Amino acid sequence: MDKRNFFEIGSCDLTYALVEKILKDNCKLILSPQAKENIIKCREFLNKKTDESCVPVYGITTGFGSLYNKHISKDELTILQENLLKSHSCSVGNPVDKVVIKLMLMLKAHAISLGFSGVQLSTVERILDFYNNDIYPVVYDRGSLGASGDLAPLANLFLPLIGEGEVIFEGKKFSGKEILSIFHWEPVKLESKEGLALLNGTQFMTANGIKALIDGWHLVNCFDLFGAMSLEAYDGRIEPFWECIQNVRPHPGQIETGRIFRKILEGSEIIKREKEHVQDPYSFRCIPQVHGAVKDAMNHVTEVLHIEINSVTDNPTVFPDEDMVVSGGNFHGEPIALVFDYMGVALHELGNISERRVAQLILGKRGLPEFLVAKPGLNSGFMIPQYAAAACVSQNKMYAWPASCDSIVSSNGQEDIVSMGGNSSTKLHKIIANLKIIAAIELMNAAQGIDFRRPLKSSIIIENIMKELRKTVPFVQEDVVMEEYIKKTTEFLENFEIVVP
């Protein structure tokens, strides 16, 4: 067994970069010795607590939500936990992406491994069995209020552990009972508090957030590179990217963006030639300020998410060393709902400024032909791709409206203020899907414009991506089916690793 292809849950804090590496390397997950010790210690304490105490403990010897005052007898505790999973499995809508499912399994196992949830060791190991065997419980993208955590989607996620629900395995759908039979596994017999520990928590929100961060940071790099290419195509000026400008307004993202653009454009014949114009439009001149602000926002979201994925977010929280079981509100999604909305607004701005650069390139200014085609009139050239980019930007403006501004009372008034963080997290994917199209359209336009600057050469970095792109998307001489070129360019972005200096 190659230990290099395993990651020990509970061996260290998770970061989005570490999670991305685990996914990319297709690592299997095992529990670290410390994680096992934490889980066993907490479960043994909880068993002793429930055996010795006659005092009702929320979610352990009582009902849930507004039913907190309903006492449950000891011989009904397993039924209580199983009923919880069944009744709460109300996620609806579209099936959740398989990557998000894997992340949900990973993040829940990690949270439990901290030793404050009271779950059996065998339950956590079964969660990892699902992860390691690429068994994807069927979960849908709507149903979470981000209040008592992600109740509905997490309930659907863990139904198969008790032989209920559905999974996707090797491309086929199986019932929870069938998948357990295929692997010769017995259904997990949930003990006190376990069902609540499984479906309480923010793992649906955070899993969506991590995937959005991975995709979002990739797009930040894309728009830096394509923005530099558009600057070249537009025959723009380098002065707004000079270090001295950034240093007198020293926002970290702005400084970093100026540095990146100077590096990308290093050695370019186009950027260093004498310019006739003294100033560029904001969509070019203010790239350090706009792209930089997006980077600062993304860094803030990353920091908050790192805290969240290494936290205990189920309820009640079990403290073996303090001899306490405390009912609190760590499941509430407000900390991440707010930053996911912030991230959506920030990512939208990348598309907003990109579409404006595209619009400037097709105006027929600075020696470029109108609509970036040799015979405008007979050919429409790049006229309508700008329409498509504008439509995507407009739609993203709708998606950027903060879901966290809303709250709807639930659980008969017991859960009277909710975060709507589930919606904050899932709409990020819709914004990102549009951004990929916008990025592809800017790349197509920028590459077309640079080719009109020949025989001048751009920088080594830009010439390299031009060479790779032209293998699949040629220079447009006359009108073609643009939809096919946009699709090919989008596929190029998916498969070509964009690395900025």
XYZ file of C-alpha atoms in Angstrom:
501
model
C 0.000 0.000 0.000
C 1.482 3.300 -1.135
C 1.255 5.584 1.923
C 2.036 8.579 -0.269
C -1.438 8.307 -1.758
C -3.173 8.492 1.623
C -4.086 11.457 3.750
C -4.652 11.113 7.481
C -7.794 12.924 8.597
C -7.139 14.714 11.872
C -3.384 14.933 11.345
C -3.464 18.683 10.624
C -5.744 21.580 9.799
C -7.304 21.554 6.348
C -6.808 24.381 3.869
C -8.456 24.866 0.508
C -5.059 24.309 -1.183
C -4.535 21.054 0.745
C -8.051 19.889 -0.101
C -7.438 20.714 -3.778
C -4.257 18.610 -3.688
C -6.050 15.686 -2.030
C -8.667 15.758 -4.774
C -6.149 16.232 -7.584
C -3.944 13.389 -6.351
C -6.990 11.176 -5.751
C -5.784 10.448 -2.230
C -7.583 7.937 -0.042
C -8.547 9.047 3.453
C -7.733 7.307 6.724
C -8.105 8.452 10.316
C -4.967 9.528 12.128
C -4.223 7.862 15.515
C -5.045 11.153 17.248
C -8.376 11.388 15.431
C -9.317 7.869 16.528
C -8.399 8.686 20.109
C -10.471 11.886 20.014
C -13.526 10.118 18.585
C -13.417 7.181 21.011
C -12.841 9.407 24.055
C -15.813 11.634 23.213
C -18.136 8.699 22.498
C -17.236 6.916 25.729
C -17.849 10.103 27.707
C -21.252 10.566 26.071
C -22.258 6.967 26.792
C -21.350 7.424 30.439
C -23.149 10.760 30.574
C -26.424 9.403 29.229
C -26.235 6.301 31.453
C -25.677 8.247 34.649
C -27.697 11.432 34.175
C -31.454 11.886 34.430
C -31.254 15.491 33.192
C -32.648 15.924 29.631
C -29.923 16.718 27.087
C -31.020 18.395 23.862
C -30.852 16.147 20.804
C -29.618 13.219 22.867
C -32.530 12.412 25.145
C -34.969 14.961 23.676
C -36.570 15.779 20.343
C -35.211 18.398 17.973
C -35.923 22.016 17.131
C -39.239 23.108 18.619
C -39.629 19.542 19.988
C -36.735 20.111 22.400
C -39.054 19.566 25.404
C -40.136 16.057 24.347
C -38.278 13.405 26.386
C -37.077 10.261 24.596
C -36.598 7.003 26.516
C -33.275 5.157 26.370
C -34.616 2.232 24.329
C -35.865 4.645 21.650
C -32.607 6.535 21.101
C -31.565 4.614 17.958
C -35.041 5.037 16.451
C -34.872 8.746 17.262
C -31.591 9.188 15.361
C -32.745 7.150 12.356
C -36.049 9.021 12.225
C -34.074 12.239 12.219
C -32.169 11.266 9.068
C -35.321 10.070 7.327
C -37.533 13.040 8.156
C -34.860 15.653 7.403
C -33.826 14.213 4.012
C -35.670 16.909 2.069
C -33.055 18.312 -0.290
C -34.640 19.120 -3.646
C -33.642 20.544 -7.024
C -30.662 19.422 -9.082
C -28.169 16.688 -8.105
C -25.089 18.036 -6.364
C -21.759 17.799 -8.224
C -19.703 14.709 -7.339
C -16.750 16.838 -6.231
C -18.988 18.617 -3.720
C -20.259 15.247 -2.436
C -16.694 14.055 -1.847
C -15.880 17.314 -0.096
C -18.933 16.977 2.151
C -17.831 13.492 3.212
C -14.262 14.651 3.819
C -15.225 17.757 5.767
C -17.724 15.929 7.994
C -15.159 13.233 8.826
C -12.611 15.949 9.645
C -15.035 17.872 11.884
C -15.986 14.739 13.803
C -12.308 13.803 14.211
C -11.810 16.875 16.423
C -13.525 14.930 19.210
C -16.489 17.087 20.238
C -19.356 15.380 18.394
C -19.910 12.071 20.172
C -20.015 9.866 17.079
C -18.966 6.218 17.006
C -15.619 5.417 15.427
C -17.305 2.860 13.154
C -19.635 5.549 11.803
C -16.749 7.800 10.792
C -14.923 4.880 9.207
C -18.010 4.095 7.136
C -18.098 7.703 5.918
C -14.502 7.259 4.742
C -15.444 3.942 3.106
C -17.936 5.840 0.952
C -15.305 8.470 0.094
C -12.551 5.964 -0.729
C -14.783 3.765 -2.887
C -16.225 6.694 -4.880
C -19.736 6.080 -3.612
C -21.706 9.286 -4.105
C -24.896 9.650 -2.057
C -27.586 11.433 -4.043
C -27.994 14.946 -2.653
C -29.852 17.864 -4.220
C -28.796 21.499 -4.254
C -31.735 23.129 -2.459
C -33.252 22.654 0.973
C -30.669 24.123 3.332
C -31.425 27.336 5.219
C -27.899 27.449 6.631
C -29.483 27.631 10.080
C -29.157 24.414 12.093
C -26.401 23.758 9.650
C -27.264 22.073 6.365
C -29.959 19.752 7.687
C -31.649 18.592 4.484
C -28.618 17.942 2.239
C -26.597 16.349 5.046
C -29.522 14.069 5.895
C -29.626 12.900 2.268
C -25.847 12.473 2.331
C -25.912 10.054 5.257
C -29.141 8.137 4.630
C -27.221 5.348 2.825
C -25.260 4.646 6.016
C -28.436 3.164 7.477
C -29.500 1.520 4.213
C -31.825 4.275 3.039
C -31.622 6.874 0.283
C -29.747 6.497 -3.008
C -26.162 6.578 -4.261
C -24.313 6.774 -7.549
C -21.624 4.120 -7.918
C -19.680 3.462 -11.116
C -22.141 5.626 -13.014
C -25.234 3.712 -11.875
C -27.855 4.504 -9.250
C -28.367 2.128 -6.331
C -30.494 2.229 -3.232
C -28.746 2.599 0.110
C -29.649 -1.006 0.909
C -28.210 -2.248 -2.394
C -24.873 -0.467 -2.002
C -24.395 -1.887 1.493
C -25.101 -5.354 0.108
C -22.610 -4.919 -2.751
C -19.830 -4.139 -0.258
C -21.077 -6.614 2.385
C -21.519 -3.840 4.926
C -24.060 -3.855 7.723
C -26.194 -0.725 8.151
C -24.778 1.628 10.759
C -26.732 1.395 14.008
C -26.859 4.984 15.172
C -26.469 5.642 18.858
C -27.515 8.683 20.877
C -26.723 12.053 19.279
C -25.201 10.511 16.124
C -27.935 11.431 13.680
C -27.889 14.978 14.935
C -24.091 15.130 14.653
C -24.260 13.936 11.057
C -26.870 16.369 9.776
C -25.980 19.344 11.968
C -23.052 21.309 10.585
C -21.996 23.522 7.695
C -20.393 20.912 5.446
C -22.778 21.482 2.506
C -22.056 25.204 2.542
C -18.327 24.787 3.046
C -17.975 22.039 0.438
C -19.634 24.270 -2.147
C -17.479 27.163 -0.951
C -14.226 25.239 -1.320
C -15.093 24.116 -4.843
C -15.991 27.713 -5.680
C -12.682 28.903 -4.203
C -10.703 26.421 -6.292
C -12.544 27.479 -9.454
C -12.552 31.145 -8.421
C -8.805 31.417 -7.880
C -8.245 29.753 -11.254
C -10.441 32.417 -12.843
C -8.572 35.203 -11.041
C -5.411 33.929 -12.750
C -7.228 33.644 -16.085
C -8.520 37.206 -16.014
C -5.092 38.573 -15.068
C -3.548 36.860 -18.073
C -6.371 37.685 -20.486
C -6.519 41.255 -19.202
C -2.838 41.612 -20.040
C -3.510 40.169 -23.491
C -6.361 42.639 -24.021
C -4.047 45.459 -22.975
C -1.624 44.342 -25.676
C -4.386 44.038 -28.276
C -5.642 47.528 -27.377
C -2.103 48.952 -27.545
C -2.495 50.055 -23.940
C -0.019 51.763 -21.632
C 2.078 50.101 -18.927
C 2.353 53.113 -16.585
C -0.801 52.317 -14.541
C 0.886 49.038 -13.569
C 4.152 50.570 -12.376
C 5.190 49.767 -8.831
C 5.270 53.395 -7.694
C 1.545 53.819 -8.394
C 0.615 50.773 -6.328
C 2.909 51.659 -3.422
C 1.139 54.944 -2.687
C -2.173 53.080 -2.371
C -0.821 49.861 -0.901
C -3.744 47.457 -0.933
C -2.094 44.001 -1.108
C -4.156 42.806 -4.075
C -3.454 45.952 -6.040
C 0.294 45.657 -5.440
C 0.190 41.997 -6.448
C -1.810 42.712 -9.616
C 0.638 45.402 -10.747
C 3.532 43.001 -10.204
C 1.798 40.186 -12.101
C 1.031 42.388 -15.108
C 4.576 43.730 -15.265
C 5.865 40.164 -15.231
C 3.372 38.899 -17.839
C 4.247 41.768 -20.197
C 8.003 41.611 -19.671
C 9.831 41.642 -23.008
C 6.806 42.586 -25.105
C 7.490 44.627 -28.240
C 3.915 45.903 -28.224
C 3.809 47.292 -24.694
C 7.120 49.114 -24.930
C 6.538 50.877 -28.236
C 5.704 54.587 -28.165
C 1.991 55.319 -27.743
C -0.017 58.047 -29.455
C -2.653 58.165 -26.711
C -1.894 59.428 -23.212
C -4.577 57.489 -21.328
C -6.571 54.257 -21.474
C -10.218 53.639 -20.463
C -10.851 52.496 -16.885
C -11.342 48.851 -17.893
C -7.614 48.840 -18.760
C -6.156 51.607 -16.621
C -7.872 50.501 -13.390
C -7.119 46.784 -13.653
C -4.784 46.884 -10.596
C -7.513 48.465 -8.513
C -10.356 46.182 -9.666
C -8.533 42.860 -10.012
C -6.634 43.703 -6.842
C -9.812 44.288 -4.849
C -11.111 40.926 -6.050
C -7.928 39.243 -4.811
C -8.266 40.918 -1.412
C -11.881 39.739 -1.181
C -10.917 36.197 -2.168
C -8.141 36.155 0.425
C -10.611 37.225 3.108
C -13.066 34.496 2.084
C -10.237 31.963 2.141
C -9.257 32.947 5.685
C -12.835 32.694 6.960
C -13.381 29.352 5.236
C -10.186 27.953 6.749
C -11.521 28.741 10.209
C -14.878 27.183 9.359
C -13.680 23.863 7.939
C -11.491 23.286 11.010
C -14.324 24.033 13.438
C -16.955 22.015 15.287
C -20.323 23.031 13.831
C -22.773 20.378 15.026
C -24.930 20.719 18.140
C -24.915 20.053 21.033
C -21.170 20.168 21.537
C -19.591 17.545 23.793
C -16.710 18.560 26.080
C -15.331 15.409 27.751
C -12.549 17.184 29.681
C -14.988 19.743 31.128
C -17.722 17.143 31.782
C -20.191 19.207 29.762
C -22.650 18.836 26.905
C -23.550 22.338 25.696
C -26.346 23.330 23.335
C -25.283 26.366 21.344
C -25.384 27.783 17.832
C -22.150 26.825 16.093
C -24.181 25.355 13.235
C -25.415 28.800 12.154
C -24.063 29.670 8.712
C -23.872 33.467 9.050
C -20.039 33.747 9.099
C -19.746 31.976 5.761
C -23.031 33.128 4.219
C -21.788 36.710 4.381
C -18.396 35.983 2.847
C -19.872 33.763 0.124
C -22.076 36.670 -0.893
C -18.999 38.914 -0.777
C -17.160 36.416 -2.970
C -20.027 36.386 -5.465
C -19.956 40.171 -5.763
C -16.166 40.150 -6.153
C -16.107 37.421 -8.804
C -18.873 39.176 -10.697
C -16.610 42.232 -10.989
C -14.015 40.172 -12.869
C -16.623 39.486 -15.543
C -17.931 43.042 -15.445
C -14.567 44.637 -16.252
C -13.675 41.870 -18.719
C -16.778 42.498 -20.829
C -15.912 46.204 -20.957
C -12.449 45.377 -22.311
C -14.066 43.162 -24.951
C -16.390 46.023 -25.902
C -13.444 48.418 -26.288
C -11.597 45.977 -28.546
C -14.407 45.788 -31.122
C -14.964 49.558 -31.470
C -12.530 49.909 -34.363
C -10.081 52.129 -32.485
C -6.279 52.253 -32.222
C -5.585 50.608 -35.550
C -7.911 47.646 -35.000
C -10.688 46.949 -37.518
C -14.284 47.299 -36.386
C -15.464 44.057 -34.734
C -11.928 42.654 -35.110
C -12.519 41.355 -38.623
C -10.832 42.328 -41.893
C -14.013 43.211 -43.824
C -16.620 44.553 -41.389
C -20.039 44.865 -42.990
C -19.685 41.759 -45.085
C -18.563 40.086 -41.855
C -19.925 40.696 -38.351
C -16.793 39.240 -36.811
C -16.681 39.558 -33.032
C -19.845 41.672 -32.764
C -22.108 39.106 -31.126
C -19.699 37.372 -28.709
C -19.753 40.685 -26.830
C -23.558 40.307 -26.603
C -23.092 36.864 -25.074
C -20.569 38.202 -22.567
C -22.922 41.063 -21.689
C -25.805 38.622 -21.117
C -23.634 36.552 -18.771
C -22.550 39.671 -16.879
C -26.157 40.784 -16.523
C -27.183 37.394 -15.174
C -24.311 37.468 -12.694
C -25.604 40.788 -11.399
C -28.769 38.927 -10.379
C -26.789 36.113 -8.782
C -24.600 38.607 -6.926
C -27.578 39.820 -4.880
C -26.777 38.645 -1.312
C -28.807 35.623 -0.238
C -27.799 36.361 3.354
C -30.063 39.427 3.303
C -33.029 37.047 3.541
C -34.375 35.030 6.470
C -37.533 32.912 6.804
C -38.667 31.609 10.191
C -38.664 27.811 10.539
C -39.246 25.052 13.120
C -42.356 26.685 14.576
C -40.466 29.816 15.516
C -37.576 28.115 17.303
C -35.246 28.803 14.366
C -36.327 32.390 13.852
C -33.274 33.846 12.093
C -31.463 31.851 9.406
C -28.423 32.596 7.235
C -29.510 31.237 3.826
C -25.857 30.261 3.461
C -26.807 27.218 1.395
C -28.119 29.519 -1.315
C -25.111 31.834 -0.906
C -22.790 28.921 -1.582
C -24.603 27.230 -4.471
C -25.158 30.388 -6.513
C -21.381 30.854 -6.610
C -21.241 28.002 -9.136
C -23.708 29.831 -11.391
C -21.565 32.963 -11.277
C -18.456 30.921 -12.023
C -20.124 29.115 -14.955
C -20.858 32.486 -16.543
C -17.345 33.731 -15.781
C -15.837 30.832 -17.705
C -17.768 31.917 -20.793
C -16.818 35.572 -20.306
C -13.159 34.583 -19.876
C -13.260 32.512 -23.067
C -14.758 35.431 -25.011
C -12.110 37.852 -23.744
C -9.353 35.394 -24.660
C -10.769 35.023 -28.190
C -10.999 38.794 -28.666
C -7.591 39.515 -27.160
C -5.875 36.859 -29.271
C -7.576 38.190 -32.420
C -6.445 41.722 -31.585
C -2.859 40.682 -30.911
C -2.701 38.943 -34.281
C -3.667 42.257 -35.898
C -0.514 43.739 -34.289
C 1.805 41.436 -36.213
C 4.682 41.385 -36.966
C 5.176 42.839 -33.461
C 5.551 40.194 -30.791
C 4.156 40.149 -27.321
C 5.891 38.678 -24.258
C 7.071 35.082 -23.948
C 4.174 34.242 -21.599
C 1.534 35.637 -23.933
C 3.104 34.221 -27.096
C 3.075 30.803 -25.438
C -0.654 30.883 -24.742
C -1.269 32.277 -28.245
C 0.583 29.315 -29.711
C -1.402 26.808 -27.651
C -4.745 28.467 -28.335
C -4.168 28.620 -32.079
C -3.852 24.830 -32.161
C -7.604 24.619 -31.606
C -9.024 28.109 -32.239
C -7.622 29.764 -35.391
C -7.464 33.437 -36.332
C -10.850 34.488 -37.738
C -10.484 35.633 -41.363
C -14.200 35.782 -42.121
C -17.426 34.887 -40.356
C -17.593 31.448 -38.769
C -20.017 29.701 -36.392
C -18.895 31.621 -33.322
C -20.681 29.307 -30.881
C -18.263 26.541 -31.849
C -15.247 28.791 -31.253
C -16.554 29.924 -27.862
C -17.083 26.287 -26.902
C -13.584 25.314 -28.064
C -12.038 28.230 -26.171
C -13.956 27.306 -23.018
C -12.687 23.731 -23.319
C -9.185 25.108 -23.817
C -9.488 26.974 -20.499
C -10.666 23.823 -18.740
C -7.687 21.791 -19.957
C -4.859 24.344 -20.167
C -3.178 25.100 -16.859
C -3.112 28.863 -16.404
C -0.133 29.863 -14.292
C 0.614 33.515 -13.616
C 4.025 34.576 -12.347
